[in-house]
CSV table of C-alpha atoms in Angstrom, one decimal:
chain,number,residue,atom,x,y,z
A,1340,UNK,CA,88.0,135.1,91.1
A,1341,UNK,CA,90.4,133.0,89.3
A,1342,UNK,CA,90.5,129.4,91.0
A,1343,UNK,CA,93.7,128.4,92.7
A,1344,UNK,CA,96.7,125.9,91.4
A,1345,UNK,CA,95.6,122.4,92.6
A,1346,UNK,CA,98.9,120.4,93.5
A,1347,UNK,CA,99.2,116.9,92.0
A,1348,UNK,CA,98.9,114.5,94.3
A,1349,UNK,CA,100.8,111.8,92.6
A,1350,UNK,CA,104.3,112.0,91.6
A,1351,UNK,CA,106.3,111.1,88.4
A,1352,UNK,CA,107.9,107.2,89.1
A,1353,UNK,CA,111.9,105.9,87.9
A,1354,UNK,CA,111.9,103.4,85.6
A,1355,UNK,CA,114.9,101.5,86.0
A,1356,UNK,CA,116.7,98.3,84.4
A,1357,UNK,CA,116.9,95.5,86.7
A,1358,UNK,CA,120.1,93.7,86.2
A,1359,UNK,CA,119.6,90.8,88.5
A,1360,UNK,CA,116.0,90.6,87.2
A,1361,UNK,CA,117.0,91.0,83.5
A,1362,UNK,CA,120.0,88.0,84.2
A,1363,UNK,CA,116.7,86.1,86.4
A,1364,UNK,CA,114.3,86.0,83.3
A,1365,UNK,CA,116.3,85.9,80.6
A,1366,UNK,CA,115.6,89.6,79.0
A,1367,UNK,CA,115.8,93.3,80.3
A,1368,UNK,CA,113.5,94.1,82.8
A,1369,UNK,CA,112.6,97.3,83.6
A,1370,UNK,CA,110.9,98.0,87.3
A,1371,UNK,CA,108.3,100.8,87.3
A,1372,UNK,CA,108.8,102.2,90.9
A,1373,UNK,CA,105.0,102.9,92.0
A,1374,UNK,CA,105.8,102.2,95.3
A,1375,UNK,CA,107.2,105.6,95.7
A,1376,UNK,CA,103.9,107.3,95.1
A,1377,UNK,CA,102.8,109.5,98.1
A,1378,UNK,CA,100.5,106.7,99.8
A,1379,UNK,CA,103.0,103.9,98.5
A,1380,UNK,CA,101.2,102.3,95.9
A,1381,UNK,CA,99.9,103.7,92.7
A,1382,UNK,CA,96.5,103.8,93.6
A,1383,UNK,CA,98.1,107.6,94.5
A,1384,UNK,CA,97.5,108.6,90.3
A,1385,UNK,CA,93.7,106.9,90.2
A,1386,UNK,CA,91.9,107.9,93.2
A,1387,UNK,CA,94.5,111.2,93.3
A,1388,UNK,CA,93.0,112.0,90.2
A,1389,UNK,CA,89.5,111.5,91.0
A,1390,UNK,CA,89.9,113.8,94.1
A,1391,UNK,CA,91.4,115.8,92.1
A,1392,UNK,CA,88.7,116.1,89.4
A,1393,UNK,CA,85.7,115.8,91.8
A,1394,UNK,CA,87.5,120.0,93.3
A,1395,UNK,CA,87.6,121.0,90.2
A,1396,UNK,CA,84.1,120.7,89.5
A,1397,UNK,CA,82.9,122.0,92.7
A,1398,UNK,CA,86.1,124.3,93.4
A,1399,UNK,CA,83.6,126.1,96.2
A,1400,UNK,CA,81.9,123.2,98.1
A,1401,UNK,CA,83.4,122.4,101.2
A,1402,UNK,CA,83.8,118.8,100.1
A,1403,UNK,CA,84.9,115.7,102.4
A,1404,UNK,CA,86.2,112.4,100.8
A,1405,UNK,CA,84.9,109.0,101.6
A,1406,UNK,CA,86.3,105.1,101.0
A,1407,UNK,CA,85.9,101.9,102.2
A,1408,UNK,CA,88.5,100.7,101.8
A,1409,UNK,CA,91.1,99.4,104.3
A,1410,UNK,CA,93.7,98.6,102.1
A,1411,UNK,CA,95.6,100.9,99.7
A,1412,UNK,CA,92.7,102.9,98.2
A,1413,UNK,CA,91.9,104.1,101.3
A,1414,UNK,CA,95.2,105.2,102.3
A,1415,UNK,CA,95.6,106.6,99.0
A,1416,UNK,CA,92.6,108.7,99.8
A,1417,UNK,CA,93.4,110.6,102.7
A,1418,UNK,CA,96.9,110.9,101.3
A,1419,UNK,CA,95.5,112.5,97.8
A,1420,UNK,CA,92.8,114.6,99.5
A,1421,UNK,CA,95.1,115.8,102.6
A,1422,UNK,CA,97.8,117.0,100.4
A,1423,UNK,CA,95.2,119.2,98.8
A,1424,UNK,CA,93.7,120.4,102.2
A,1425,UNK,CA,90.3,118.3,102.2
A,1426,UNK,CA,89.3,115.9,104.8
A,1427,UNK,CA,88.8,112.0,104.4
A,1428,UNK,CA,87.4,109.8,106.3
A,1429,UNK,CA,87.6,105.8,105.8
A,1430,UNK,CA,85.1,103.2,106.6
A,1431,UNK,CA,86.3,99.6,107.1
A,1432,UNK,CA,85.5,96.2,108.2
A,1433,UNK,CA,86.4,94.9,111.7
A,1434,UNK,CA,88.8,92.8,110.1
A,1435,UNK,CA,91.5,95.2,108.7
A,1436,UNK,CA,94.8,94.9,111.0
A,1437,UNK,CA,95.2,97.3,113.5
A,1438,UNK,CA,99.2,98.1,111.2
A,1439,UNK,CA,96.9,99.4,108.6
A,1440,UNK,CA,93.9,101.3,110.5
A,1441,UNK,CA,97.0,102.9,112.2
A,1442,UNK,CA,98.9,103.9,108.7
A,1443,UNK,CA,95.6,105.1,107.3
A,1444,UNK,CA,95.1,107.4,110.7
A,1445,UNK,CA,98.7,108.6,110.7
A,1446,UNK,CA,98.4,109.9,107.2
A,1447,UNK,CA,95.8,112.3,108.3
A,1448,UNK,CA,92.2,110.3,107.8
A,1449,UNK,CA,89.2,112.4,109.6
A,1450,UNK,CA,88.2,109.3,111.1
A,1451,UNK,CA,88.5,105.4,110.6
A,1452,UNK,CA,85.1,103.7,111.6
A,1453,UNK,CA,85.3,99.8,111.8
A,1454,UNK,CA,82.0,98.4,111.3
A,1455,UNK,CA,80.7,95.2,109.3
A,1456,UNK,CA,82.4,91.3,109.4
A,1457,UNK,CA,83.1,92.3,105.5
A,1458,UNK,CA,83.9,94.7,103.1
A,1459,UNK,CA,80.9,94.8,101.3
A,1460,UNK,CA,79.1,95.0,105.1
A,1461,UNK,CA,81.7,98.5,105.7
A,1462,UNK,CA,80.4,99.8,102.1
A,1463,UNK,CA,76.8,99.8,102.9
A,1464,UNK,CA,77.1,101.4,106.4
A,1465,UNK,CA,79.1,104.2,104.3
A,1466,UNK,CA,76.3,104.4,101.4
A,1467,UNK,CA,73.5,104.3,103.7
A,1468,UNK,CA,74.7,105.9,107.4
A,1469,UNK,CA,77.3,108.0,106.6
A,1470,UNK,CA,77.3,109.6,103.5
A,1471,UNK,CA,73.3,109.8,103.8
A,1472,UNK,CA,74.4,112.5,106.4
A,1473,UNK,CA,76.7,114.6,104.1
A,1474,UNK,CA,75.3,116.5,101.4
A,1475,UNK,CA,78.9,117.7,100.4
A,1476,UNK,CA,80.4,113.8,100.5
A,1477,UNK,CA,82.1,112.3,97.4
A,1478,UNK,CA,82.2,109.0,97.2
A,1479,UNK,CA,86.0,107.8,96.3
A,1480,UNK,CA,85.4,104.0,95.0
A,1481,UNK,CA,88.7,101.7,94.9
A,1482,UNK,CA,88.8,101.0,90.9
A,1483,UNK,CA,85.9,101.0,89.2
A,1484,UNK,CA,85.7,105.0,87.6
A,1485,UNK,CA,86.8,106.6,84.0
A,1486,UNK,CA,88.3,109.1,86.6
A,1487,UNK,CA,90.5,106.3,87.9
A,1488,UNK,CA,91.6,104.5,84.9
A,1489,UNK,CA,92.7,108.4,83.7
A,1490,UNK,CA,95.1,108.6,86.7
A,1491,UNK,CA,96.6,105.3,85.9
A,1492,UNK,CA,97.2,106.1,82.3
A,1493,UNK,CA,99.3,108.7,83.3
A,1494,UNK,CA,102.2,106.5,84.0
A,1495,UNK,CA,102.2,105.2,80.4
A,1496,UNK,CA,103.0,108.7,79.2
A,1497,UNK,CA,106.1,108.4,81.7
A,1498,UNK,CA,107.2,105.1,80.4
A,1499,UNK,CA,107.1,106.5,77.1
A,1500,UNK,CA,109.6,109.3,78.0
A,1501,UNK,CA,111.7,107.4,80.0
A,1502,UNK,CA,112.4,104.8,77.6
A,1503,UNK,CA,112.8,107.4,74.4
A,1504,UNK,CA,109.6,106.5,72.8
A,1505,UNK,CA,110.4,103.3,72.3
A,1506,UNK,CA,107.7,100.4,72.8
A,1507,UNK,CA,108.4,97.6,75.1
A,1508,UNK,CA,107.5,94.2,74.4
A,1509,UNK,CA,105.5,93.8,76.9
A,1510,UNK,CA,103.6,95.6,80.5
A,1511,UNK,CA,103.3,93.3,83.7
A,1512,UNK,CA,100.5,94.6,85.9
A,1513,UNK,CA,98.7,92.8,89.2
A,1514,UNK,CA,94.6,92.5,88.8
A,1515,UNK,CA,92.7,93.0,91.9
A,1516,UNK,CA,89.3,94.9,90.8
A,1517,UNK,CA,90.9,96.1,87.5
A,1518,UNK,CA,92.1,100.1,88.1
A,1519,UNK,CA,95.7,99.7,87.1
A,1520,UNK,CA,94.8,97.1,84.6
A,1521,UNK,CA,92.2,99.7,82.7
A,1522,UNK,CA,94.7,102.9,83.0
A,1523,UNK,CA,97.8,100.9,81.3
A,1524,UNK,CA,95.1,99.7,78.9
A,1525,UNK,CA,94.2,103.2,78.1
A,1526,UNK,CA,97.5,104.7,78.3
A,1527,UNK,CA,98.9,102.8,75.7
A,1528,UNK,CA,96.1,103.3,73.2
A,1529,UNK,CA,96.6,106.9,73.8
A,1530,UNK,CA,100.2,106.7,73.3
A,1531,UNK,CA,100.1,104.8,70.3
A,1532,UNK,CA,101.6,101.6,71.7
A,1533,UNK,CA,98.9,99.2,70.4
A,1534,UNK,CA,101.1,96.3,69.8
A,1535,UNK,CA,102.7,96.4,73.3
A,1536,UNK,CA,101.6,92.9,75.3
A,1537,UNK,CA,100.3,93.0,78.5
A,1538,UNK,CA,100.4,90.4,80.9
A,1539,UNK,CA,97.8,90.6,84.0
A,1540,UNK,CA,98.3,88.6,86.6
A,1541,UNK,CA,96.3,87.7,89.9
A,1542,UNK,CA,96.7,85.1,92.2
A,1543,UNK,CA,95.0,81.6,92.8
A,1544,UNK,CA,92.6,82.5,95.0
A,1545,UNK,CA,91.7,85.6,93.6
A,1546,UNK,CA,91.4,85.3,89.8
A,1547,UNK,CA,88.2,87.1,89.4
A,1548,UNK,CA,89.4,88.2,85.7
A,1549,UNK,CA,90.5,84.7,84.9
A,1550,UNK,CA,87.1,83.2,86.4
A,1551,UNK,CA,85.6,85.9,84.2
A,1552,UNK,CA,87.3,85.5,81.3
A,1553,UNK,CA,86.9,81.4,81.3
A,1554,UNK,CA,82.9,81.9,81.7
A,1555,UNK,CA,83.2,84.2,78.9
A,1556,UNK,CA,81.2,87.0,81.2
A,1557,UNK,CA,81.4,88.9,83.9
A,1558,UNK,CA,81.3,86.9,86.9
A,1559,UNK,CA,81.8,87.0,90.9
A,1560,UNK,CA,84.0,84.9,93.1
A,1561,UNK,CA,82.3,83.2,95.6
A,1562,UNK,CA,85.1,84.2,98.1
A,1563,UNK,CA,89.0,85.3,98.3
A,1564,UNK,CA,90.9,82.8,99.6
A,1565,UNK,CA,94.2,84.1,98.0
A,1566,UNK,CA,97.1,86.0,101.0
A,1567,UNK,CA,97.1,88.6,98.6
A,1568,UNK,CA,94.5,90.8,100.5
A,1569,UNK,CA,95.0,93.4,98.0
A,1570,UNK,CA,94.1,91.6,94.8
A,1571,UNK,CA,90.7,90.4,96.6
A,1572,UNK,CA,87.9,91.9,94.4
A,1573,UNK,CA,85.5,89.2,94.1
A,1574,UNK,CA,83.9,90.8,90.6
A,1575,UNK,CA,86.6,92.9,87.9
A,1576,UNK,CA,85.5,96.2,86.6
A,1577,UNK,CA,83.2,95.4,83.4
A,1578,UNK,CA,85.8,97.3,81.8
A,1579,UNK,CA,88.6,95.7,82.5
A,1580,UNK,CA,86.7,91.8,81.8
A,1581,UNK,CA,86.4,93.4,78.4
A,1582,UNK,CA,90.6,95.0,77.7
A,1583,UNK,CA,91.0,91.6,79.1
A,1584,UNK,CA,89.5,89.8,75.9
A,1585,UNK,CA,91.6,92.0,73.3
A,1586,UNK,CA,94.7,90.7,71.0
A,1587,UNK,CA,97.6,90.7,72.7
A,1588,UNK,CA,96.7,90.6,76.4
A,1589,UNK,CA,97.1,87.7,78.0
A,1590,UNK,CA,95.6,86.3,81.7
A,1591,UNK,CA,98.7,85.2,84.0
A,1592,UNK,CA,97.4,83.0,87.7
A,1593,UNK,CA,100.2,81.9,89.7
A,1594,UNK,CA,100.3,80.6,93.2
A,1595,UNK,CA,100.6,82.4,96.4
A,1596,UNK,CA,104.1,80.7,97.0
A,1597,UNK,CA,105.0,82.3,94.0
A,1598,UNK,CA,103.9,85.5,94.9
A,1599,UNK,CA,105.5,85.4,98.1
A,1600,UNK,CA,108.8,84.4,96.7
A,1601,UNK,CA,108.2,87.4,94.2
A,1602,UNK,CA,108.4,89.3,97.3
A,1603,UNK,CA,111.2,88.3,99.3
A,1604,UNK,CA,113.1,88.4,96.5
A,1605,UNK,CA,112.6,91.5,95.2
A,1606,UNK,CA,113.7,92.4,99.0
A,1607,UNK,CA,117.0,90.6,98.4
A,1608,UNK,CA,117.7,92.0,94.9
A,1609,UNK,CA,116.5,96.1,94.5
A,1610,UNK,CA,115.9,96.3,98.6
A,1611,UNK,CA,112.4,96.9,98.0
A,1612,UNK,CA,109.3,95.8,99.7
A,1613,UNK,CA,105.8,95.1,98.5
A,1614,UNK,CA,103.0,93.4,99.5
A,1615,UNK,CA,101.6,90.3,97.8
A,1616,UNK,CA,99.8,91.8,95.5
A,1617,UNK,CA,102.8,93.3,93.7
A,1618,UNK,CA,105.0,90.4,94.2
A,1619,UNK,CA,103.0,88.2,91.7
A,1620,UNK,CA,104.3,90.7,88.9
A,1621,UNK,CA,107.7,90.4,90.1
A,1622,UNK,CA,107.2,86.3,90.2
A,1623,UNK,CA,106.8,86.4,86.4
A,1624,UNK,CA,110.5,87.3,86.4
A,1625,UNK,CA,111.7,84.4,88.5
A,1626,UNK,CA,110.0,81.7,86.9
A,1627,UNK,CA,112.1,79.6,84.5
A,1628,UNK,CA,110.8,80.3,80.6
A,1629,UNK,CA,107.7,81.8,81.9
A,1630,UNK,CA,107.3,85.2,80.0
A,1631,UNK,CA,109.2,84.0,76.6
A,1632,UNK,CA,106.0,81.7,77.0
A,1633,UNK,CA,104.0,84.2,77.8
A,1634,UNK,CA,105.4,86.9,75.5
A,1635,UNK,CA,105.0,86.2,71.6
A,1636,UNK,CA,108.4,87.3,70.2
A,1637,UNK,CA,110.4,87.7,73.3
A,1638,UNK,CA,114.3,87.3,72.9
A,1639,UNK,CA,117.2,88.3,75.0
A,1640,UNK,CA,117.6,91.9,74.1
A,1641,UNK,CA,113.4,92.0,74.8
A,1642,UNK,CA,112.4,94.9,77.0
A,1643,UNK,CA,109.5,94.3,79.8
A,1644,UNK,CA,108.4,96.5,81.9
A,1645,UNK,CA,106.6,95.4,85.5
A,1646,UNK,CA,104.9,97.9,87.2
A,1647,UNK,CA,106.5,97.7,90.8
A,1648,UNK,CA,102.6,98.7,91.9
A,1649,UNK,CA,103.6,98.7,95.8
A,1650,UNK,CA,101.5,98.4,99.0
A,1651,UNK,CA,101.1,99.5,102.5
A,1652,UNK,CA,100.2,96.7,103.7
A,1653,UNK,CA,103.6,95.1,104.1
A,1654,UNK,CA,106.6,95.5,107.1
A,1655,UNK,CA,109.5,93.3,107.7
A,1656,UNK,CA,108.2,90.9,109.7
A,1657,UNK,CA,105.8,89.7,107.2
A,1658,UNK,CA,108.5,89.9,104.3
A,1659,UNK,CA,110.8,87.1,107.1
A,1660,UNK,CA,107.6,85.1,107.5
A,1661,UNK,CA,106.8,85.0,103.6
A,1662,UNK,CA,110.5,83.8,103.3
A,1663,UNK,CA,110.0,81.4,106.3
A,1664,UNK,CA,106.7,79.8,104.7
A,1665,UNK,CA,107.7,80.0,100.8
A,1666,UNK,CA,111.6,79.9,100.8
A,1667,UNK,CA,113.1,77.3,98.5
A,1668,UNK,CA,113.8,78.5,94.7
A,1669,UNK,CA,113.5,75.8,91.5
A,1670,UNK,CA,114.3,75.9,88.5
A,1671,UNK,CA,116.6,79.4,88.3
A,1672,UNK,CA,117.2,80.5,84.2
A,1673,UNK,CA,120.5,80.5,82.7
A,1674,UNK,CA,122.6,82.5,84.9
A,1675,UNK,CA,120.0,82.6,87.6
A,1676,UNK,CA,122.4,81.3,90.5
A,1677,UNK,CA,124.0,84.6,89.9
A,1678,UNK,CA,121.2,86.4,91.0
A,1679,UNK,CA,121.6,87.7,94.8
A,1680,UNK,CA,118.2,85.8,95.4
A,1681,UNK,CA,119.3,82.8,94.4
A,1682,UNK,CA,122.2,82.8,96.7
A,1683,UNK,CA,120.1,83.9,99.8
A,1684,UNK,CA,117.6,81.4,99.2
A,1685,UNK,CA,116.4,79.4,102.1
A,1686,UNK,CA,118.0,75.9,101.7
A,1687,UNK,CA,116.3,72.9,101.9
């Protein structure tokens, strides 16, 4: 019997010119829309794709999907394995919020179980209680898995397309445990855009790559202390500590405030809102000289793309009390008080 047409559960993103981001940094900017992806962040093409792959191999086993994640890989999980009719169920720590063990149950999850002070303490009791109990559980882990970093790729090959086969000067990504980071690394070897420069950035507070990479291995952060919940992988994938280390890549760490501010602008200038974690890509845009320092070659007529990676975890109310804690803007580019964030700007 010939097996059945598995959907896709991730979607194709726009890739779109940014005018008041071009005129903010000082070169074109293009926004890679991930935020549209099914579960809102692109963590809908990695873990999709791992769902995806772990059917195909076992097209007849009545499979159910497991994370422990309470952030975006978990909601990307039930979202990827609901749309192709499996079930997933989502183990997390007593201290996710009660906004996201709510979106995580809305978008179809078998169960949520809170259990453990910590992530690491959630992901045990799933190892060892729960999928000990399923002998047809797959294990969907947040970032670190070839099948992962093959999802991710994926939007390289759209970038491509959209932008006539023409290279970019440079990718922005956000680094939490390394996923996206790994899939643009391997999309753009397999597209043949080896001299493209990519810029991965992570928060203070959560620089496990940039720890890494300054001990020259592989290392753990002793915590997160970083508001960007999502980028709070204490230890990188191995493979993305060692993409991390090739020509041409280069480690970004700014500040929360600037991460914030990467959000509530964004808000005021595409009406898009992400969580943290995205908004210290955008912040690269908004900070006076930063990527013609950070991008060998860079001129006016310089094309970067930032991958818009998204987020659930994110409402209004936290995008007013971002603003409300990190307002204030220094040190606009050329032409920067023409931006629409620049005007709307908290004063003082």
């Amino acid at each position: 019997m010939p097996q059945r047409e598995l959907p896709q559960p991730w979607i194709e993103t726009p890739l779109l010119e940014s005018a008041a981001l071009s005129k903010a940094a000082g070169c074109r900017i293009f926004l890679k829309y991930e935020n549209l992806q099914p579960s809102g962040s692109f963590k809908s093409r990695g873990i999709g794709n791992l769902i995806l792959s772990s059917i195909r191999a076992r097209p007849t086993s009545p499979l159910h999907f497991y994370s422990s994640s309470g952030g975006n890989a978990g909601l990307a999980c039930v979202t990827a394995a609901r749309s192709l009719s499996y079930p997933a169920t989502v183990v997390v720590p007593l201290s996710t919020s009660a906004f996201m063990v709510t979106k995580i149950r809305a978008a179809g999850a078998t169960a949520v179980v809170q259990v453990g002070a910590s992530w690491a303490e959630a992901d045990a009791h799933l190892r060892e209680h729960v999928l000990a109990q399923d002998p047809h559980g797959v294990y969907v882990p947040p970032f670190d898995h070839p099948a992962i970093w093959a999802g991710a790729s994926s939007m390289v090959r759209e970038m491509k397309a959209q932008l006539g086969g023409e290279e970019p000067d440079a990718v922005v990504c956000s680094v939490g445990g390394g996923g996206l980071f790994c899939g643009i690394m391997e999309g753009l070897r397999s597209e043949g855009w080896g001299g493209v420069q990519v810029l991965a950035c992570e928060t203070e507070g959560a620089a496990s790559l940039r720890g890494s990479l300054e001990a020259g291995e592989l290392v753990s952060l002793d915590a997160i202390t970083s508001i960007a919940s999502s980028l709070g992988a204490k230890r990188v994938a191995r493979r993305a500590f060692e993409y991390a280390r090739e020509e041409g890549v280069r480690s970004v760490v700014l500040s929360d405030a600037q991460a914030a501010r990467g959000c509530w602008r964004l808000a005021d200038d595409e009406r898009v809102m992400v969580e943290v974690a995205c908004g210290v890509s955008v912040a690269v845009c908004y900070e006076e000289g930063l990527l013609r320092e950070l991008v060998q070659g860079l001129g006016r007529e310089g094309r970067v793309v930032v991958v818009v990676c998204g987020g659930s975890n994110v409402s209004l109310e936290m995008l007013m009390g971002l603003r409300e804690r990190f307002g204030g803007v220094e040190g606009l580019v050329d032409g920067g008080e023409d931006v629409p964030s620049g005007v709307t700007a908290p004063k003082g």
